[in-house]
């Protein structure tokens, strides 16, 4: 029996199985279409002891983050979001010349670039070679390695300890959380702060955003298991805010030295308990809605196709591949996916093999319906594609229920 990633107890219960699923960011070249594609179970568990929702089938990080297509800077809402995060953190924690800010999983350097005007030294840590090279080329100093204790010691020794360590959209990717926190601790000054941003379980449940489940995301965090985890390291949450990005996230500031529990943490722990996060019922209900949404989406796409409508997907996010594979939506139901990311264009979506094309094709082509696979950027995309809608084109959103906008 598998052990829980946070509390190490054998108290996991499965509540959802999305079936054997290929890797969500493994977009295929044409010549790879005939090759067999690796797929792995995508089963989700709840821990009865600490409350962590998690996967237990762990795909090695070296496989997931070797050659990585995702670029933060491609999506303008993320650029805006991270610029605001940098400003907030710089002001709140007095980042200035003489400080060191380290970003773990720094991707193309979008977040660190927001610290420039405050004058600290910055350092990115990014395991994907192609992405780290882009950041370095843009002048954001980035170490192309997986983060761990040895690298943390080296950073502390050669560049001095950090005042702030950032971990946005990476904490859920970490299998060995203890090792990760130990390494962060090695690198931080005594009064230093670790700022984590991670999709929030409550938002995922509220909107049934099940497509955010894929192999890269090993944990689906509520605050309760986080508090338990940090306290084992003598760390404490000093600030916590909910954020709109990625379908709903939480930003958590964690102080290395133990801090008295802030009222906002006590309040959110209460809310989580009231919401029923401690018992299986909420997860069983979620799984039931997942099946319903999947069925409704396929029915909708089939009926549009039967009426001779042309349907495509808007965005080729990793999460879209969970949705397409779970619903078995292939090129017969979506002609292509449009995406602005160069490394995805000209490739085929993992599993269902839907071709990915540049977004300029969408504007020229004007299909009848576009399924918003990047539904988390709906506002931005609807604004950007206003001309498409003015000419009668329609968007479909999958969540909270499949609907034509
Ligand atoms: P995102 O939702 O950020 O992440 P994930 O891969 O973790 O699910 O991915 C959004 C995708 O949508 C990304 O490939 C970029 C693309 N995109 C566009 O093509 N056009 C746009 O206007 C926006 C905002 C995103
Ligand atoms: Zn647990």
Short mmCIF file of C-alpha atoms and ligand atoms in Angstrom, two decimals:
data_model
loop_
_atom_site.label_atom_id
_atom_site.label_comp_id
_atom_site.label_asym_id
_atom_site.label_seq_id
_atom_site.Cartn_x
_atom_site.Cartn_y
_atom_site.Cartn_z
CA UNK A 1 0.00 0.00 0.00
CA UNK A 2 1.28 3.41 -0.94
CA UNK A 3 2.17 5.97 1.69
CA UNK A 4 0.91 9.53 1.77
CA UNK A 5 3.38 12.09 0.44
CA UNK A 6 2.86 14.39 3.45
CA UNK A 7 2.09 12.27 6.53
CA UNK A 8 3.63 8.96 5.37
CA UNK A 9 0.58 7.00 6.59
CA UNK A 10 -1.00 4.15 4.62
CA UNK A 11 -4.39 5.82 4.73
CA UNK A 12 -5.02 6.59 1.07
CA UNK A 13 -8.34 5.93 -0.62
CA UNK A 14 -8.82 6.19 -4.37
CA UNK A 15 -11.78 8.26 -5.56
CA UNK A 16 -11.17 8.91 -9.24
CA UNK A 17 -9.55 7.01 -12.06
CA UNK A 18 -9.02 8.90 -15.30
CA UNK A 19 -7.56 5.81 -16.94
CA UNK A 20 -4.16 5.12 -18.48
CA UNK A 21 -3.12 8.52 -19.81
CA UNK A 22 -0.13 9.73 -21.84
CA UNK A 23 2.05 12.58 -20.55
CA UNK A 24 0.26 15.90 -20.91
CA UNK A 25 3.21 17.94 -22.21
CA UNK A 26 4.61 15.27 -24.51
CA UNK A 27 3.49 16.79 -27.82
CA UNK A 28 4.49 14.53 -30.70
CA UNK A 29 6.34 15.20 -33.91
CA UNK A 30 4.73 13.74 -37.02
CA UNK A 31 7.31 10.94 -37.21
CA UNK A 32 6.46 9.91 -33.63
CA UNK A 33 2.80 9.26 -34.43
CA UNK A 34 3.44 5.67 -35.42
CA UNK A 35 5.57 4.93 -32.34
CA UNK A 36 3.99 3.55 -29.18
CA UNK A 37 3.32 6.25 -26.64
CA UNK A 38 4.06 5.77 -22.94
CA UNK A 39 0.98 6.01 -20.75
CA UNK A 40 0.55 5.82 -17.00
CA UNK A 41 -2.35 5.39 -14.58
CA UNK A 42 -4.01 8.67 -13.59
CA UNK A 43 -5.70 7.73 -10.31
CA UNK A 44 -6.43 10.22 -7.55
CA UNK A 45 -6.39 9.45 -3.82
CA UNK A 46 -7.47 11.16 -0.61
CA UNK A 47 -5.44 10.72 2.59
CA UNK A 48 -7.70 10.08 5.58
CA UNK A 49 -4.97 11.20 7.99
CA UNK A 50 -3.72 14.56 6.73
CA UNK A 51 -6.23 15.35 3.97
CA UNK A 52 -3.79 15.52 1.05
CA UNK A 53 -5.31 14.71 -2.34
CA UNK A 54 -2.62 13.10 -4.46
CA UNK A 55 -1.42 10.77 -7.19
CA UNK A 56 0.63 7.75 -6.17
CA UNK A 57 1.87 6.79 -9.65
CA UNK A 58 4.98 8.92 -9.95
CA UNK A 59 6.54 9.47 -13.36
CA UNK A 60 10.22 10.34 -12.90
CA UNK A 61 10.82 14.10 -13.06
CA UNK A 62 13.68 13.50 -15.52
CA UNK A 63 11.11 12.10 -17.94
CA UNK A 64 8.60 14.91 -17.41
CA UNK A 65 10.85 17.96 -17.44
CA UNK A 66 13.59 17.15 -19.88
CA UNK A 67 12.42 18.88 -23.04
CA UNK A 68 9.54 21.05 -21.96
CA UNK A 69 7.24 23.03 -24.27
CA UNK A 70 5.48 25.24 -21.68
CA UNK A 71 6.55 28.87 -21.57
CA UNK A 72 5.12 31.19 -18.92
CA UNK A 73 5.72 34.29 -21.00
CA UNK A 74 3.45 33.14 -23.86
CA UNK A 75 0.28 33.88 -21.86
CA UNK A 76 -0.13 37.58 -21.20
CA UNK A 77 -2.34 37.08 -18.10
CA UNK A 78 0.57 35.20 -16.51
CA UNK A 79 2.99 38.01 -17.35
CA UNK A 80 0.65 40.47 -15.63
CA UNK A 81 0.10 38.16 -12.68
CA UNK A 82 3.79 37.54 -12.08
CA UNK A 83 4.70 41.22 -12.44
CA UNK A 84 2.23 41.94 -9.62
CA UNK A 85 3.60 39.03 -7.56
CA UNK A 86 7.15 40.37 -7.90
CA UNK A 87 6.05 43.83 -6.83
CA UNK A 88 4.07 42.54 -3.85
CA UNK A 89 6.89 40.30 -2.65
CA UNK A 90 9.57 42.96 -3.17
CA UNK A 91 7.60 45.48 -1.12
CA UNK A 92 6.33 43.15 1.58
CA UNK A 93 9.70 41.52 2.27
CA UNK A 94 11.94 44.53 1.58
CA UNK A 95 13.74 43.12 -1.44
CA UNK A 96 16.37 45.51 -2.71
CA UNK A 97 19.99 45.77 -3.84
CA UNK A 98 21.95 43.32 -1.71
CA UNK A 99 19.09 40.78 -1.52
CA UNK A 100 19.13 37.44 -3.29
CA UNK A 101 15.88 36.08 -4.76
CA UNK A 102 15.90 32.46 -5.97
CA UNK A 103 13.08 31.13 -8.15
CA UNK A 104 12.66 27.35 -8.25
CA UNK A 105 11.13 26.12 -11.49
CA UNK A 106 11.82 29.51 -13.01
CA UNK A 107 10.80 28.52 -16.54
CA UNK A 108 11.58 31.31 -19.03
CA UNK A 109 12.41 33.85 -16.30
CA UNK A 110 9.12 35.77 -16.52
CA UNK A 111 8.71 36.01 -12.73
CA UNK A 112 12.33 36.95 -11.96
CA UNK A 113 12.31 39.65 -14.62
CA UNK A 114 9.69 41.45 -12.50
CA UNK A 115 12.26 41.87 -9.69
CA UNK A 116 14.75 43.73 -11.89
CA UNK A 117 13.55 47.20 -11.03
CA UNK A 118 13.96 46.51 -7.30
CA UNK A 119 17.65 45.73 -7.78
CA UNK A 120 18.25 42.36 -6.05
CA UNK A 121 20.48 39.60 -7.34
CA UNK A 122 18.25 36.92 -8.84
CA UNK A 123 18.83 33.31 -9.72
CA UNK A 124 16.57 30.87 -11.53
CA UNK A 125 16.65 27.10 -11.16
CA UNK A 126 15.07 25.31 -14.09
CA UNK A 127 15.51 21.64 -15.03
CA UNK A 128 14.30 21.86 -18.65
CA UNK A 129 17.38 22.58 -20.77
CA UNK A 130 15.54 24.24 -23.64
CA UNK A 131 13.64 26.58 -21.31
CA UNK A 132 16.67 27.44 -19.11
CA UNK A 133 18.62 28.35 -22.26
CA UNK A 134 15.89 30.79 -23.27
CA UNK A 135 15.97 32.47 -19.85
CA UNK A 136 19.76 32.79 -19.92
CA UNK A 137 19.63 34.20 -23.45
CA UNK A 138 17.19 36.83 -22.15
CA UNK A 139 19.67 37.79 -19.41
CA UNK A 140 17.94 36.03 -16.51
CA UNK A 141 20.66 33.97 -14.87
CA UNK A 142 19.38 30.41 -14.62
CA UNK A 143 20.95 27.15 -13.43
CA UNK A 144 19.84 24.20 -15.54
CA UNK A 145 19.47 21.58 -12.80
CA UNK A 146 16.86 19.93 -10.63
CA UNK A 147 16.58 21.65 -7.28
CA UNK A 148 17.77 19.68 -4.26
CA UNK A 149 19.95 19.88 -1.13
CA UNK A 150 23.31 19.75 -2.96
CA UNK A 151 22.38 22.60 -5.29
CA UNK A 152 20.90 24.60 -2.39
CA UNK A 153 24.18 24.31 -0.48
CA UNK A 154 26.14 25.36 -3.52
CA UNK A 155 23.92 28.40 -4.04
CA UNK A 156 24.21 29.41 -0.38
CA UNK A 157 27.98 28.99 -0.48
CA UNK A 158 28.69 30.73 -3.76
CA UNK A 159 26.05 33.45 -3.82
CA UNK A 160 25.11 33.85 -0.21
CA UNK A 161 21.85 32.85 1.42
CA UNK A 162 18.56 34.06 -0.09
CA UNK A 163 16.10 36.45 1.53
CA UNK A 164 13.27 35.13 -0.64
CA UNK A 165 12.73 31.78 -2.35
CA UNK A 166 9.90 31.51 -4.87
CA UNK A 167 8.13 28.31 -5.86
CA UNK A 168 5.22 29.05 -8.18
CA UNK A 169 3.45 26.16 -9.88
CA UNK A 170 6.15 23.76 -8.80
CA UNK A 171 5.26 22.66 -5.26
CA UNK A 172 2.55 20.33 -6.55
CA UNK A 173 5.15 18.77 -8.87
CA UNK A 174 7.46 17.72 -6.03
CA UNK A 175 7.43 14.08 -4.99
CA UNK A 176 9.80 14.30 -2.02
CA UNK A 177 8.44 17.34 -0.20
CA UNK A 178 10.66 16.83 2.86
CA UNK A 179 13.81 16.91 0.77
CA UNK A 180 12.52 19.99 -1.03
CA UNK A 181 11.81 21.89 2.19
CA UNK A 182 15.14 20.87 3.70
CA UNK A 183 16.89 22.24 0.63
CA UNK A 184 14.92 25.50 0.76
CA UNK A 185 15.82 25.81 4.41
CA UNK A 186 19.54 25.44 3.66
CA UNK A 187 19.35 28.34 1.23
CA UNK A 188 17.22 30.80 3.23
CA UNK A 189 18.43 33.31 5.81
CA UNK A 190 16.95 32.74 9.28
CA UNK A 191 14.14 35.30 8.79
CA UNK A 192 13.75 34.42 5.09
CA UNK A 193 10.48 33.70 3.32
CA UNK A 194 9.41 30.97 0.92
CA UNK A 195 6.57 32.09 -1.36
CA UNK A 196 4.58 29.24 -2.84
CA UNK A 197 1.80 29.50 -5.37
CA UNK A 198 -0.14 26.37 -6.16
CA UNK A 199 -3.61 25.51 -7.54
CA UNK A 200 -6.09 25.33 -4.66
CA UNK A 201 -8.02 22.12 -4.11
CA UNK A 202 -11.19 23.97 -3.12
CA UNK A 203 -11.32 25.76 -6.48
CA UNK A 204 -10.70 22.54 -8.35
CA UNK A 205 -13.58 20.89 -6.48
CA UNK A 206 -15.94 23.87 -6.71
CA UNK A 207 -15.65 24.13 -10.49
CA UNK A 208 -14.95 20.44 -11.17
CA UNK A 209 -11.72 21.45 -12.93
CA UNK A 210 -10.59 17.86 -13.26
CA UNK A 211 -8.39 18.57 -16.28
CA UNK A 212 -5.79 20.10 -13.92
CA UNK A 213 -5.12 16.49 -12.89
CA UNK A 214 -2.15 15.13 -14.81
CA UNK A 215 1.07 13.34 -13.97
CA UNK A 216 3.09 16.50 -13.33
CA UNK A 217 0.70 17.45 -10.53
CA UNK A 218 1.36 14.97 -7.76
CA UNK A 219 -0.44 16.90 -4.99
CA UNK A 220 -3.72 18.87 -4.94
CA UNK A 221 -3.26 21.10 -1.93
CA UNK A 222 -5.69 22.30 0.65
CA UNK A 223 -4.24 24.38 3.48
CA UNK A 224 -4.58 21.69 6.16
CA UNK A 225 -1.92 19.30 4.83
CA UNK A 226 0.35 22.26 4.10
CA UNK A 227 0.22 23.43 7.70
CA UNK A 228 1.08 19.91 8.89
CA UNK A 229 3.97 19.68 6.47
CA UNK A 230 5.54 23.05 7.29
CA UNK A 231 5.22 22.59 11.02
CA UNK A 232 7.38 19.46 10.80
CA UNK A 233 10.19 21.73 9.59
CA UNK A 234 9.58 24.39 12.18
CA UNK A 235 8.15 26.57 9.41
CA UNK A 236 4.93 28.55 9.62
CA UNK A 237 2.56 30.31 7.22
CA UNK A 238 2.73 34.08 7.75
CA UNK A 239 0.46 35.10 4.88
CA UNK A 240 -2.05 33.44 2.61
CA UNK A 241 -4.13 34.83 -0.25
CA UNK A 242 -6.36 33.25 -2.85
CA UNK A 243 -5.46 34.01 -6.46
CA UNK A 244 -7.45 33.69 -9.66
CA UNK A 245 -4.73 32.14 -11.82
CA UNK A 246 -4.89 28.57 -13.11
CA UNK A 247 -8.55 28.17 -12.19
CA UNK A 248 -7.94 29.31 -8.60
CA UNK A 249 -4.70 29.11 -6.64
CA UNK A 250 -3.38 29.99 -3.21
CA UNK A 251 -0.29 32.05 -2.54
CA UNK A 252 1.34 31.08 0.74
CA UNK A 253 4.24 32.88 2.39
CA UNK A 254 6.13 30.56 4.71
CA UNK A 255 8.65 31.75 7.23
CA UNK A 256 11.61 29.55 7.97
CA UNK A 257 11.38 30.16 11.69
CA UNK A 258 8.14 29.20 13.38
CA UNK A 259 5.59 31.97 13.39
CA UNK A 260 2.41 32.23 15.45
CA UNK A 261 -0.57 31.07 13.40
CA UNK A 262 -2.11 34.02 11.56
CA UNK A 263 -5.89 34.55 11.76
CA UNK A 264 -6.21 34.10 8.00
CA UNK A 265 -4.87 30.54 8.29
CA UNK A 266 -7.23 29.68 11.13
CA UNK A 267 -10.10 31.07 9.08
CA UNK A 268 -9.30 29.10 5.93
CA UNK A 269 -8.82 25.90 7.95
CA UNK A 270 -12.32 26.45 9.31
CA UNK A 271 -13.70 27.02 5.84
CA UNK A 272 -12.07 23.85 4.58
CA UNK A 273 -13.57 21.82 7.41
CA UNK A 274 -17.01 23.36 6.81
CA UNK A 275 -16.73 22.65 3.11
CA UNK A 276 -16.35 18.95 4.00
CA UNK A 277 -12.79 18.51 2.79
CA UNK A 278 -12.11 16.02 5.59
CA UNK A 279 -14.44 13.34 4.33
CA UNK A 280 -14.75 11.18 1.23
CA UNK A 281 -18.20 12.39 0.27
CA UNK A 282 -16.98 15.58 -1.43
CA UNK A 283 -14.46 13.58 -3.50
CA UNK A 284 -17.01 10.96 -4.55
CA UNK A 285 -19.36 13.72 -5.65
CA UNK A 286 -16.54 15.34 -7.60
CA UNK A 287 -15.81 12.07 -9.39
CA UNK A 288 -19.49 11.74 -10.29
CA UNK A 289 -19.52 15.25 -11.81
CA UNK A 290 -16.34 14.46 -13.75
CA UNK A 291 -18.12 11.60 -15.52
CA UNK A 292 -21.15 13.79 -16.19
CA UNK A 293 -19.11 16.66 -17.66
CA UNK A 294 -17.15 14.26 -19.85
CA UNK A 295 -20.35 12.79 -21.25
CA UNK A 296 -21.98 16.19 -21.80
CA UNK A 297 -18.93 17.52 -23.61
CA UNK A 298 -18.74 14.58 -26.00
CA UNK A 299 -22.49 14.80 -26.66
CA UNK A 300 -22.20 18.50 -27.42
CA UNK A 301 -19.27 18.12 -29.82
CA UNK A 302 -20.90 15.17 -31.57
CA UNK A 303 -24.16 17.01 -32.08
CA UNK A 304 -22.35 20.05 -33.51
CA UNK A 305 -20.38 17.83 -35.88
CA UNK A 306 -23.56 16.01 -36.90
CA UNK A 307 -24.99 19.39 -37.88
CA UNK A 308 -21.95 19.95 -40.12
CA UNK A 309 -20.30 22.47 -37.83
CA UNK A 310 -16.53 22.91 -37.81
CA UNK A 311 -15.10 22.59 -34.29
CA UNK A 312 -11.57 23.24 -33.03
CA UNK A 313 -9.82 23.62 -29.68
CA UNK A 314 -8.50 26.97 -28.42
CA UNK A 315 -5.18 26.51 -26.64
CA UNK A 316 -3.14 23.35 -26.30
CA UNK A 317 -2.47 23.48 -22.54
CA UNK A 318 -1.29 20.40 -20.70
CA UNK A 319 -4.65 20.25 -18.95
CA UNK A 320 -6.43 20.06 -22.31
CA UNK A 321 -4.81 16.71 -22.86
CA UNK A 322 -6.35 15.28 -19.70
CA UNK A 323 -9.74 16.42 -20.96
CA UNK A 324 -9.27 15.15 -24.53
CA UNK A 325 -7.88 11.78 -23.45
CA UNK A 326 -10.50 11.21 -20.77
CA UNK A 327 -13.34 12.09 -23.18
CA UNK A 328 -11.64 10.42 -26.17
CA UNK A 329 -11.92 13.60 -28.21
CA UNK A 330 -9.69 13.28 -31.27
CA UNK A 331 -9.38 14.93 -34.70
CA UNK A 332 -12.84 13.63 -35.64
CA UNK A 333 -14.36 16.00 -33.06
CA UNK A 334 -11.75 18.80 -33.02
CA UNK A 335 -10.05 19.55 -36.33
CA UNK A 336 -7.04 21.19 -34.69
CA UNK A 337 -5.88 23.06 -31.58
CA UNK A 338 -4.58 26.63 -31.88
CA UNK A 339 -1.73 27.64 -29.62
CA UNK A 340 0.74 30.52 -29.57
CA UNK A 341 3.60 28.39 -28.16
CA UNK A 342 6.22 27.79 -30.87
CA UNK A 343 7.32 24.41 -29.43
CA UNK A 344 3.75 23.04 -29.64
CA UNK A 345 2.98 24.21 -33.17
CA UNK A 346 3.40 21.62 -35.90
CA UNK A 347 3.11 18.86 -33.31
CA UNK A 348 0.26 16.57 -32.29
CA UNK A 349 -1.47 16.37 -28.92
CA UNK A 350 -0.40 13.40 -26.77
CA UNK A 351 -2.79 10.47 -26.96
CA UNK A 352 -5.50 11.86 -29.18
CA UNK A 353 -3.12 13.22 -31.84
CA UNK A 354 -4.97 16.42 -32.66
CA UNK A 355 -2.67 18.69 -34.71
CA UNK A 356 -1.53 21.96 -33.08
CA UNK A 357 -1.44 25.03 -35.32
CA UNK A 358 -0.49 28.70 -34.81
CA UNK A 359 -3.28 30.99 -33.63
CA UNK A 360 -3.07 32.99 -36.87
CA UNK A 361 -4.68 29.99 -38.57
CA UNK A 362 -7.73 30.41 -36.36
CA UNK A 363 -8.28 34.01 -37.40
CA UNK A 364 -7.92 33.14 -41.09
CA UNK A 365 -10.05 30.01 -40.85
CA UNK A 366 -12.92 31.08 -38.61
CA UNK A 367 -14.32 27.68 -37.58
CA UNK A 368 -17.88 27.64 -36.21
CA UNK A 369 -17.03 26.57 -32.64
CA UNK A 370 -13.89 26.72 -30.52
CA UNK A 371 -13.62 24.68 -27.33
CA UNK A 372 -11.77 26.75 -24.75
CA UNK A 373 -9.19 24.22 -23.57
CA UNK A 374 -7.31 27.20 -22.05
CA UNK A 375 -10.51 28.15 -20.17
CA UNK A 376 -8.42 29.72 -17.40
CA UNK A 377 -7.61 32.54 -19.84
CA UNK A 378 -11.19 32.94 -21.09
CA UNK A 379 -11.31 36.71 -20.44
CA UNK A 380 -8.10 37.35 -22.34
CA UNK A 381 -8.96 35.04 -25.23
CA UNK A 382 -12.49 36.41 -25.67
CA UNK A 383 -11.06 39.92 -25.73
CA UNK A 384 -8.34 38.95 -28.19
CA UNK A 385 -10.72 37.09 -30.47
CA UNK A 386 -13.57 39.61 -30.37
CA UNK A 387 -13.61 39.76 -34.19
CA UNK A 388 -14.21 35.99 -34.37
CA UNK A 389 -17.31 36.30 -32.22
CA UNK A 390 -18.56 39.38 -34.03
CA UNK A 391 -18.58 37.33 -37.20
CA UNK A 392 -20.65 34.60 -35.59
CA UNK A 393 -17.92 32.31 -34.22
CA UNK A 394 -18.73 30.73 -30.86
CA UNK A 395 -16.69 29.58 -27.89
CA UNK A 396 -17.51 26.56 -25.76
CA UNK A 397 -16.39 26.40 -22.16
CA UNK A 398 -15.98 22.97 -20.50
CA UNK A 399 -16.38 24.19 -16.89
CA UNK A 400 -18.20 24.28 -14.55
CA UNK A 401 -20.48 22.56 -17.11
CA UNK A 402 -20.01 22.35 -20.90
CA UNK A 403 -21.77 25.38 -22.40
CA UNK A 404 -21.74 27.59 -25.46
CA UNK A 405 -20.76 31.12 -24.48
P1 LIG B 1 -1.82 27.07 -19.24
O1 LIG B 1 -3.27 27.09 -18.97
O2 LIG B 1 -1.04 28.23 -18.74
O3 LIG B 1 -1.15 25.84 -18.59
P2 LIG B 1 -1.12 24.25 -18.54
O4 LIG B 1 -0.28 23.81 -19.71
O5 LIG B 1 -0.41 24.07 -17.26
O6 LIG B 1 -2.49 23.66 -18.55
O7 LIG B 1 -1.59 26.92 -20.81
C1 LIG B 1 -2.29 27.72 -21.70
C2 LIG B 1 -1.92 27.42 -23.13
O8 LIG B 1 -2.69 28.27 -23.97
C3 LIG B 1 -0.46 27.67 -23.45
O9 LIG B 1 0.01 26.64 -24.31
C4 LIG B 1 -0.48 29.00 -24.17
C5 LIG B 1 -1.84 29.01 -24.83
N1 LIG B 1 -2.42 30.34 -25.06
C6 LIG B 1 -2.63 30.76 -26.36
O10 LIG B 1 -2.33 30.03 -27.33
N2 LIG B 1 -3.17 32.00 -26.57
C7 LIG B 1 -3.50 32.83 -25.56
O11 LIG B 1 -4.00 33.94 -25.77
C8 LIG B 1 -3.28 32.38 -24.20
C9 LIG B 1 -3.63 33.25 -23.04
C10 LIG B 1 -2.74 31.13 -24.01
ZN1 LIG B 2 -1.49 12.03 4.61
#
